[in-house]
């Protein structure tokens, strides 16, 4: 089949931290029946973002969270505090990571490396319902 | 209409800071008559970059600028100073943000979240004429 | 010719630092005979990444390396140290830069600015064999 497909993936987060979304994306991709193409993953928020990181040792995720706490701390002095102390740090962490990822598709699957997982990075303290748009073009 | 379209958008900046470019991009996109596709926004510079950020409270932009001043200050000691103290910090800020964005298109419009705006981030003190390439593929 | 092409580019690194990969990518692109399209460059690793940076003064690369040493030092205290002191800093530097780049193609060539080069950023001390996936769609 030649063509395109679009899907809105909903991700329920539990507050700050990384939620792996590789599986639901891979499952949707398989259903499209496209062998070769380009998959775009797009996060519709400015206080949550996307990153590709190691999917093996969970300590990597913990260290990443600690790093981003250090570089953009809630204790910093920000003008924008509309939604609390975690508001502006969330925007900064989003700016430092990704809002979108473009991933080649080969033989019907994402061309990820063996240790790569796709994560939604929640930057707010409270759990949120996040929306990620998946777009696929190929044949 | 099935196909592709390319456009070079010129953005005049007024020195360091964020310039919103969501509107001119949306306007060009509408003219292409493509309902579903993928739009790529590409910045042809290494001392200016792209980010998607909150389009509501201008304080977010101010805090972002302050953050990047702090993390890559002009007062830092850099080997590369060819064009002045703001030269190397500009390259670092570009490395930390984005040179390109891929945004899904649905129903003829970018699938941006309600609070997302696209910004050109000028990292040099002086006003510059910046060039952003827009590429669209879809049908 | 209308269509797609995929290629796996192997990059041998010599330990920490930037390796320019603009040329091999441009050469492969030329061979595909596609005039207009979108090229995706995807790094299959979580301890090496991609950036577009100035291709003129090598001091820019040196300053970038120094910056990332400072912001994510090997001397930091990390939980994850499986492969040594340079392990976790490598993941952080990858998170702060890019795993993928989407670059418009016009007249058969990448629409890069005059001073833009594409670099693989090795974050581990030891030389590594890195794999970068190139995907092209257009006509």
GROMACS .gro file of C-alpha atoms in nm:
model
  417
    1UNK     CA    1   0.000   0.000   0.000
    2UNK     CA    2   0.134   0.344  -0.090
    3UNK     CA    3   0.031   0.638   0.113
    4UNK     CA    4   0.008   0.812   0.443
    5UNK     CA    5  -0.141   0.752   0.785
    6UNK     CA    6  -0.194   0.974   1.088
    7UNK     CA    7  -0.277   0.878   1.445
    8UNK     CA    8  -0.313   1.060   1.776
    9UNK     CA    9  -0.157   0.860   2.058
   10UNK     CA   10  -0.269   0.948   2.410
   11UNK     CA   11  -0.013   0.906   2.687
   12UNK     CA   12  -0.114   0.926   3.053
   13UNK     CA   13   0.184   1.039   3.260
   14UNK     CA   14   0.236   1.008   3.635
   15UNK     CA   15   0.417   1.337   3.685
   16UNK     CA   16   0.784   1.414   3.618
   17UNK     CA   17   0.979   1.144   3.442
   18UNK     CA   18   1.014   0.928   3.133
   19UNK     CA   19   0.736   0.707   2.997
   20UNK     CA   20   0.839   0.465   2.724
   21UNK     CA   21   0.615   0.480   2.415
   22UNK     CA   22   0.812   0.259   2.175
   23UNK     CA   23   0.562  -0.027   2.189
   24UNK     CA   24   0.236   0.154   2.112
   25UNK     CA   25   0.413   0.334   1.827
   26UNK     CA   26   0.553   0.006   1.687
   27UNK     CA   27   0.213  -0.159   1.714
   28UNK     CA   28   0.039   0.122   1.524
   29UNK     CA   29   0.314   0.120   1.262
   30UNK     CA   30   0.272  -0.253   1.197
   31UNK     CA   31  -0.098  -0.203   1.130
   32UNK     CA   32  -0.031   0.046   0.848
   33UNK     CA   33   0.125  -0.209   0.613
   34UNK     CA   34   0.394   0.031   0.493
   35UNK     CA   35   0.735  -0.133   0.436
   36UNK     CA   36   0.956   0.168   0.370
   37UNK     CA   37   0.890   0.522   0.482
   38UNK     CA   38   0.944   0.795   0.735
   39UNK     CA   39   0.764   0.809   1.069
   40UNK     CA   40   0.727   1.141   1.248
   41UNK     CA   41   0.647   1.151   1.620
   42UNK     CA   42   0.525   1.494   1.732
   43UNK     CA   43   0.449   1.606   2.090
   44UNK     CA   44   0.170   1.866   2.109
   45UNK     CA   45   0.292   2.029   2.432
   46UNK     CA   46   0.548   2.279   2.560
   47UNK     CA   47   0.590   2.127   2.908
   48UNK     CA   48   0.649   1.768   2.796
   49UNK     CA   49   0.884   1.648   2.525
   50UNK     CA   50   1.033   1.348   2.344
   51UNK     CA   51   1.370   1.181   2.366
   52UNK     CA   52   1.530   0.863   2.237
   53UNK     CA   53   1.736   0.701   2.513
   54UNK     CA   54   1.880   0.375   2.636
   55UNK     CA   55   1.607   0.120   2.701
   56UNK     CA   56   1.816  -0.119   2.910
   57UNK     CA   57   1.924   0.021   3.247
   58UNK     CA   58   1.652   0.227   3.424
   59UNK     CA   59   1.930   0.412   3.610
   60UNK     CA   60   1.996   0.605   3.289
   61UNK     CA   61   1.646   0.751   3.310
   62UNK     CA   62   1.697   0.838   3.676
   63UNK     CA   63   2.028   1.012   3.607
   64UNK     CA   64   1.869   1.204   3.319
   65UNK     CA   65   1.592   1.328   3.546
   66UNK     CA   66   1.848   1.437   3.806
   67UNK     CA   67   2.049   1.618   3.540
   68UNK     CA   68   1.748   1.816   3.417
   69UNK     CA   69   1.650   1.901   3.777
   70UNK     CA   70   1.999   2.043   3.825
   71UNK     CA   71   2.020   2.238   3.500
   72UNK     CA   72   1.670   2.390   3.524
   73UNK     CA   73   1.580   2.375   3.894
   74UNK     CA   74   1.241   2.461   4.036
   75UNK     CA   75   1.425   2.681   4.285
   76UNK     CA   76   1.548   2.908   4.003
   77UNK     CA   77   1.411   3.261   3.979
   78UNK     CA   78   1.170   3.284   3.687
   79UNK     CA   79   0.930   3.560   3.586
   80UNK     CA   80   0.676   3.309   3.451
   81UNK     CA   81   0.526   3.112   3.740
   82UNK     CA   82   0.163   3.101   3.635
   83UNK     CA   83   0.117   2.735   3.714
   84UNK     CA   84   0.373   2.697   3.994
   85UNK     CA   85   0.747   2.644   4.045
   86UNK     CA   86   0.759   2.355   3.799
   87UNK     CA   87   0.607   2.564   3.517
   88UNK     CA   88   0.905   2.749   3.370
   89UNK     CA   89   1.156   2.464   3.428
   90UNK     CA   90   0.918   2.249   3.220
   91UNK     CA   91   0.945   2.489   2.925
   92UNK     CA   92   1.324   2.500   2.953
   93UNK     CA   93   1.355   2.120   2.962
   94UNK     CA   94   1.129   2.101   2.659
   95UNK     CA   95   1.355   2.348   2.475
   96UNK     CA   96   1.662   2.136   2.558
   97UNK     CA   97   1.512   1.807   2.438
   98UNK     CA   98   1.281   1.733   2.140
   99UNK     CA   99   0.930   1.819   2.033
  100UNK     CA  100   0.951   1.590   1.730
  101UNK     CA  101   1.140   1.288   1.600
  102UNK     CA  102   1.165   1.160   1.241
  103UNK     CA  103   1.248   0.790   1.227
  104UNK     CA  104   1.317   0.590   0.909
  105UNK     CA  105   1.103   0.279   0.854
  106UNK     CA  106   1.258  -0.031   0.696
  107UNK     CA  107   1.096  -0.371   0.641
  108UNK     CA  108   0.786  -0.238   0.818
  109UNK     CA  109   0.967  -0.145   1.140
  110UNK     CA  110   1.141   0.160   1.286
  111UNK     CA  111   1.516   0.160   1.216
  112UNK     CA  112   1.598   0.206   1.586
  113UNK     CA  113   1.930   0.085   1.725
  114UNK     CA  114   1.927  -0.216   1.961
  115UNK     CA  115   1.938   0.002   2.275
  116UNK     CA  116   1.710   0.284   2.162
  117UNK     CA  117   1.370   0.344   2.315
  118UNK     CA  118   1.133   0.637   2.250
  119UNK     CA  119   1.023   0.822   2.563
  120UNK     CA  120   0.774   1.090   2.648
  121UNK     CA  121   0.942   1.318   2.901
  122UNK     CA  122   0.686   1.468   3.142
  123UNK     CA  123   0.822   1.787   3.298
  124UNK     CA  124   0.529   1.879   3.523
  125UNK     CA  125   0.479   1.745   3.876
  126UNK     CA  126   0.118   1.646   3.823
  127UNK     CA  127   0.004   1.356   3.604
  128UNK     CA  128  -0.106   1.476   3.260
  129UNK     CA  129  -0.289   1.341   2.960
  130UNK     CA  130  -0.046   1.405   2.671
  131UNK     CA  131  -0.111   1.381   2.300
  132UNK     CA  132   0.149   1.262   2.051
  133UNK     CA  133   0.078   1.276   1.675
  134UNK     CA  134   0.217   0.993   1.460
  135UNK     CA  135   0.253   1.056   1.087
  136UNK     CA  136   0.372   0.799   0.837
  137UNK     CA  137   0.449   0.838   0.468
  138UNK     CA  138   0.590   0.566   0.243
  139UNK     CA  139   0.485   0.255   0.058
  140UNK     CA  140  -0.318   1.781  -0.531
  141UNK     CA  141  -0.046   1.528  -0.462
  142UNK     CA  142   0.311   1.641  -0.439
  143UNK     CA  143   0.573   1.856  -0.284
  144UNK     CA  144   0.641   2.224  -0.233
  145UNK     CA  145   0.946   2.419  -0.117
  146UNK     CA  146   0.971   2.779  -0.002
  147UNK     CA  147   1.243   3.002   0.142
  148UNK     CA  148   1.107   3.219   0.420
  149UNK     CA  149   1.310   3.526   0.510
  150UNK     CA  150   1.301   3.638   0.873
  151UNK     CA  151   1.442   3.974   0.979
  152UNK     CA  152   1.551   3.955   1.342
  153UNK     CA  153   1.617   4.242   1.581
  154UNK     CA  154   1.909   4.084   1.765
  155UNK     CA  155   1.895   3.824   2.044
  156UNK     CA  156   1.554   3.678   2.116
  157UNK     CA  157   1.258   3.485   1.983
  158UNK     CA  158   1.062   3.586   1.671
  159UNK     CA  159   0.738   3.400   1.612
  160UNK     CA  160   0.707   3.257   1.261
  161UNK     CA  161   0.396   3.041   1.302
  162UNK     CA  162   0.177   3.271   1.092
  163UNK     CA  163   0.386   3.309   0.776
  164UNK     CA  164   0.441   2.930   0.779
  165UNK     CA  165   0.068   2.860   0.823
  166UNK     CA  166  -0.016   3.105   0.546
  167UNK     CA  167   0.224   2.942   0.299
  168UNK     CA  168   0.097   2.597   0.397
  169UNK     CA  169  -0.264   2.693   0.325
  170UNK     CA  170  -0.169   2.804  -0.027
  171UNK     CA  171  -0.027   2.460  -0.114
  172UNK     CA  172  -0.362   2.281  -0.105
  173UNK     CA  173  -0.220   1.970   0.062
  174UNK     CA  174  -0.453   1.814   0.320
  175UNK     CA  175  -0.228   1.551   0.478
  176UNK     CA  176   0.149   1.554   0.484
  177UNK     CA  177   0.466   1.639   0.665
  178UNK     CA  178   0.609   1.989   0.686
  179UNK     CA  179   0.979   2.040   0.752
  180UNK     CA  180   1.108   2.374   0.879
  181UNK     CA  181   1.484   2.409   0.836
  182UNK     CA  182   1.706   2.694   0.961
  183UNK     CA  183   2.008   2.759   0.736
  184UNK     CA  184   2.229   2.903   1.011
  185UNK     CA  185   2.454   2.797   1.299
  186UNK     CA  186   2.402   3.106   1.514
  187UNK     CA  187   2.022   3.108   1.501
  188UNK     CA  188   1.788   2.817   1.560
  189UNK     CA  189   1.428   2.700   1.589
  190UNK     CA  190   1.212   2.610   1.887
  191UNK     CA  191   0.849   2.536   1.952
  192UNK     CA  192   0.736   2.711   2.269
  193UNK     CA  193   0.437   2.848   2.453
  194UNK     CA  194   0.266   3.121   2.253
  195UNK     CA  195   0.060   3.268   2.538
  196UNK     CA  196   0.267   3.439   2.808
  197UNK     CA  197   0.561   3.644   2.669
  198UNK     CA  198   0.737   3.594   3.005
  199UNK     CA  199   0.816   3.238   2.895
  200UNK     CA  200   1.025   3.378   2.610
  201UNK     CA  201   1.200   3.621   2.844
  202UNK     CA  202   1.283   3.342   3.093
  203UNK     CA  203   1.412   3.122   2.810
  204UNK     CA  204   1.643   3.399   2.694
  205UNK     CA  205   1.772   3.447   3.050
  206UNK     CA  206   1.830   3.072   3.083
  207UNK     CA  207   2.038   3.055   2.765
  208UNK     CA  208   2.237   3.362   2.871
  209UNK     CA  209   2.319   3.182   3.193
  210UNK     CA  210   2.408   2.844   3.043
  211UNK     CA  211   2.622   2.984   2.759
  212UNK     CA  212   2.729   3.332   2.876
  213UNK     CA  213   2.913   3.585   2.663
  214UNK     CA  214   3.157   3.618   2.954
  215UNK     CA  215   3.268   3.255   2.911
  216UNK     CA  216   3.621   3.184   2.786
  217UNK     CA  217   3.604   3.059   2.429
  218UNK     CA  218   3.878   3.003   2.173
  219UNK     CA  219   3.650   3.103   1.884
  220UNK     CA  220   3.577   3.476   1.907
  221UNK     CA  221   3.604   3.574   1.541
  222UNK     CA  222   3.290   3.782   1.541
  223UNK     CA  223   3.286   3.893   1.905
  224UNK     CA  224   3.181   3.769   2.248
  225UNK     CA  225   2.837   3.664   2.126
  226UNK     CA  226   2.981   3.441   1.851
  227UNK     CA  227   3.059   3.114   2.032
  228UNK     CA  228   2.760   3.134   2.273
  229UNK     CA  229   2.543   3.156   1.959
  230UNK     CA  230   2.682   2.824   1.830
  231UNK     CA  231   2.629   2.657   2.168
  232UNK     CA  232   2.268   2.779   2.194
  233UNK     CA  233   2.206   2.651   1.843
  234UNK     CA  234   2.345   2.310   1.942
  235UNK     CA  235   2.111   2.298   2.244
  236UNK     CA  236   1.796   2.387   2.050
  237UNK     CA  237   1.685   2.285   1.697
  238UNK     CA  238   1.800   2.343   1.342
  239UNK     CA  239   1.496   2.165   1.199
  240UNK     CA  240   1.139   2.071   1.290
  241UNK     CA  241   0.913   1.814   1.122
  242UNK     CA  242   0.545   1.888   1.182
  243UNK     CA  243   0.254   1.666   1.072
  244UNK     CA  244  -0.013   1.831   0.858
  245UNK     CA  245  -0.380   1.732   0.905
  246UNK     CA  246  -0.684   1.883   0.732
  247UNK     CA  247  -0.451   2.130   0.563
  248UNK     CA  248  -0.307   2.269   0.887
  249UNK     CA  249  -0.011   2.200   1.115
  250UNK     CA  250  -0.100   1.960   1.397
  251UNK     CA  251   0.033   2.201   1.662
  252UNK     CA  252  -0.104   2.192   2.015
  253UNK     CA  253  -0.320   2.482   2.134
  254UNK     CA  254  -0.029   2.656   2.308
  255UNK     CA  255   0.248   2.582   2.061
  256UNK     CA  256   0.411   2.850   1.850
  257UNK     CA  257   0.713   2.817   1.618
  258UNK     CA  258   0.996   3.059   1.690
  259UNK     CA  259   1.319   3.159   1.524
  260UNK     CA  260   1.572   3.205   1.803
  261UNK     CA  261   1.828   3.470   1.712
  262UNK     CA  262   2.148   3.421   1.914
  263UNK     CA  263   2.353   3.715   1.782
  264UNK     CA  264   2.334   4.069   1.924
  265UNK     CA  265   2.296   4.236   1.587
  266UNK     CA  266   1.982   4.215   1.372
  267UNK     CA  267   2.017   3.951   1.100
  268UNK     CA  268   1.838   3.847   0.784
  269UNK     CA  269   1.773   3.472   0.840
  270UNK     CA  270   1.656   3.214   0.591
  271UNK     CA  271   1.426   2.927   0.681
  272UNK     CA  272   1.346   2.654   0.425
  273UNK     CA  273   0.993   2.511   0.427
  274UNK     CA  274   0.941   2.171   0.262
  275UNK     CA  275   0.606   1.999   0.232
  276UNK     CA  276   0.523   1.652   0.104
  277UNK     CA  277   0.178   1.494   0.104
  278UNK     CA  278  -0.146   1.498  -0.086
  279UNK     CA  279   1.258   0.916  -1.064
  280UNK     CA  280   0.993   0.920  -0.793
  281UNK     CA  281   1.045   0.719  -0.483
  282UNK     CA  282   1.243   0.642  -0.176
  283UNK     CA  283   1.593   0.524  -0.088
  284UNK     CA  284   1.753   0.403   0.235
  285UNK     CA  285   2.120   0.360   0.319
  286UNK     CA  286   2.320   0.269   0.631
  287UNK     CA  287   2.629   0.485   0.661
  288UNK     CA  288   2.906   0.354   0.886
  289UNK     CA  289   3.116   0.611   1.069
  290UNK     CA  290   3.436   0.513   1.248
  291UNK     CA  291   3.500   0.758   1.532
  292UNK     CA  292   3.826   0.821   1.717
  293UNK     CA  293   3.674   0.880   2.058
  294UNK     CA  294   3.512   1.198   2.191
  295UNK     CA  295   3.460   1.471   1.936
  296UNK     CA  296   3.295   1.575   1.613
  297UNK     CA  297   3.338   1.389   1.284
  298UNK     CA  298   3.205   1.563   0.974
  299UNK     CA  299   2.976   1.345   0.762
  300UNK     CA  300   2.842   1.603   0.515
  301UNK     CA  301   3.041   1.464   0.221
  302UNK     CA  302   2.947   1.095   0.234
  303UNK     CA  303   2.583   1.198   0.280
  304UNK     CA  304   2.599   1.439  -0.016
  305UNK     CA  305   2.765   1.174  -0.233
  306UNK     CA  306   2.498   0.914  -0.155
  307UNK     CA  307   2.224   1.172  -0.216
  308UNK     CA  308   2.360   1.258  -0.562
  309UNK     CA  309   2.347   0.892  -0.663
  310UNK     CA  310   1.973   0.868  -0.590
  311UNK     CA  311   1.868   1.100  -0.873
  312UNK     CA  312   1.598   1.270  -0.668
  313UNK     CA  313   1.566   1.644  -0.733
  314UNK     CA  314   1.322   1.750  -0.461
  315UNK     CA  315   1.256   1.570  -0.137
  316UNK     CA  316   1.329   1.531   0.228
  317UNK     CA  317   1.639   1.359   0.363
  318UNK     CA  318   1.638   1.214   0.714
  319UNK     CA  319   1.964   1.139   0.894
  320UNK     CA  320   1.914   0.909   1.193
  321UNK     CA  321   2.177   0.804   1.451
  322UNK     CA  322   2.118   0.454   1.591
  323UNK     CA  323   2.291   0.517   1.925
  324UNK     CA  324   2.230   0.674   2.266
  325UNK     CA  325   2.593   0.767   2.337
  326UNK     CA  326   2.663   0.943   2.007
  327UNK     CA  327   2.448   1.203   1.835
  328UNK     CA  328   2.414   1.443   1.542
  329UNK     CA  329   2.451   1.818   1.514
  330UNK     CA  330   2.468   2.074   1.237
  331UNK     CA  331   2.743   2.325   1.309
  332UNK     CA  332   2.981   2.572   1.152
  333UNK     CA  333   3.213   2.404   0.905
  334UNK     CA  334   3.469   2.684   0.881
  335UNK     CA  335   3.668   2.741   1.201
  336UNK     CA  336   3.769   2.416   1.381
  337UNK     CA  337   3.784   2.617   1.707
  338UNK     CA  338   3.403   2.611   1.711
  339UNK     CA  339   3.415   2.231   1.743
  340UNK     CA  340   3.678   2.254   2.017
  341UNK     CA  341   3.469   2.505   2.214
  342UNK     CA  342   3.159   2.289   2.173
  343UNK     CA  343   3.343   1.989   2.313
  344UNK     CA  344   3.465   2.195   2.610
  345UNK     CA  345   3.110   2.320   2.673
  346UNK     CA  346   2.965   1.968   2.682
  347UNK     CA  347   3.249   1.851   2.912
  348UNK     CA  348   3.153   2.131   3.148
  349UNK     CA  349   2.778   2.082   3.141
  350UNK     CA  350   2.789   1.701   3.177
  351UNK     CA  351   3.129   1.626   3.333
  352UNK     CA  352   3.272   1.278   3.379
  353UNK     CA  353   3.341   1.380   3.739
  354UNK     CA  354   2.966   1.416   3.809
  355UNK     CA  355   2.798   1.169   4.044
  356UNK     CA  356   2.583   0.931   3.840
  357UNK     CA  357   2.405   0.611   3.939
  358UNK     CA  358   2.459   0.456   3.596
  359UNK     CA  359   2.832   0.384   3.549
  360UNK     CA  360   2.814   0.044   3.381
  361UNK     CA  361   3.070   0.125   3.115
  362UNK     CA  362   3.279   0.383   3.304
  363UNK     CA  363   3.280   0.751   3.394
  364UNK     CA  364   3.210   0.857   3.035
  365UNK     CA  365   2.895   0.641   3.012
  366UNK     CA  366   2.624   0.859   3.168
  367UNK     CA  367   2.767   1.192   3.041
  368UNK     CA  368   2.738   1.039   2.692
  369UNK     CA  369   2.365   0.981   2.740
  370UNK     CA  370   2.313   1.336   2.869
  371UNK     CA  371   2.503   1.491   2.576
  372UNK     CA  372   2.295   1.283   2.338
  373UNK     CA  373   1.975   1.410   2.506
  374UNK     CA  374   2.093   1.771   2.464
  375UNK     CA  375   2.181   1.741   2.095
  376UNK     CA  376   2.005   1.546   1.813
  377UNK     CA  377   1.937   1.184   1.726
  378UNK     CA  378   1.787   1.278   1.392
  379UNK     CA  379   1.788   1.557   1.134
  380UNK     CA  380   1.542   1.620   0.851
  381UNK     CA  381   1.696   1.824   0.569
  382UNK     CA  382   1.509   1.954   0.262
  383UNK     CA  383   1.653   1.856  -0.077
  384UNK     CA  384   1.641   2.106  -0.366
  385UNK     CA  385   1.792   2.066  -0.715
  386UNK     CA  386   1.933   1.732  -0.601
  387UNK     CA  387   2.129   1.875  -0.307
  388UNK     CA  388   2.074   1.937   0.064
  389UNK     CA  389   1.944   2.289   0.134
  390UNK     CA  390   2.221   2.354   0.389
  391UNK     CA  391   2.338   2.709   0.456
  392UNK     CA  392   2.686   2.810   0.338
  393UNK     CA  393   2.844   2.750   0.679
  394UNK     CA  394   2.652   2.440   0.784
  395UNK     CA  395   2.817   2.100   0.815
  396UNK     CA  396   2.663   1.778   0.949
  397UNK     CA  397   2.858   1.616   1.230
  398UNK     CA  398   2.847   1.290   1.420
  399UNK     CA  399   2.921   1.373   1.783
  400UNK     CA  400   3.098   1.084   1.957
  401UNK     CA  401   3.050   1.105   2.333
  402UNK     CA  402   3.252   0.800   2.443
  403UNK     CA  403   3.627   0.805   2.506
  404UNK     CA  404   3.697   0.495   2.297
  405UNK     CA  405   3.673   0.484   1.917
  406UNK     CA  406   3.342   0.337   1.802
  407UNK     CA  407   3.185   0.207   1.482
  408UNK     CA  408   2.863   0.412   1.452
  409UNK     CA  409   2.570   0.355   1.219
  410UNK     CA  410   2.368   0.637   1.068
  411UNK     CA  411   2.054   0.564   0.863
  412UNK     CA  412   1.985   0.787   0.562
  413UNK     CA  413   1.629   0.795   0.428
  414UNK     CA  414   1.520   0.992   0.124
  415UNK     CA  415   1.173   1.048  -0.016
  416UNK     CA  416   1.088   1.269  -0.311
  417UNK     CA  417   1.098   1.275  -0.686
   0.00000   0.00000   0.00000
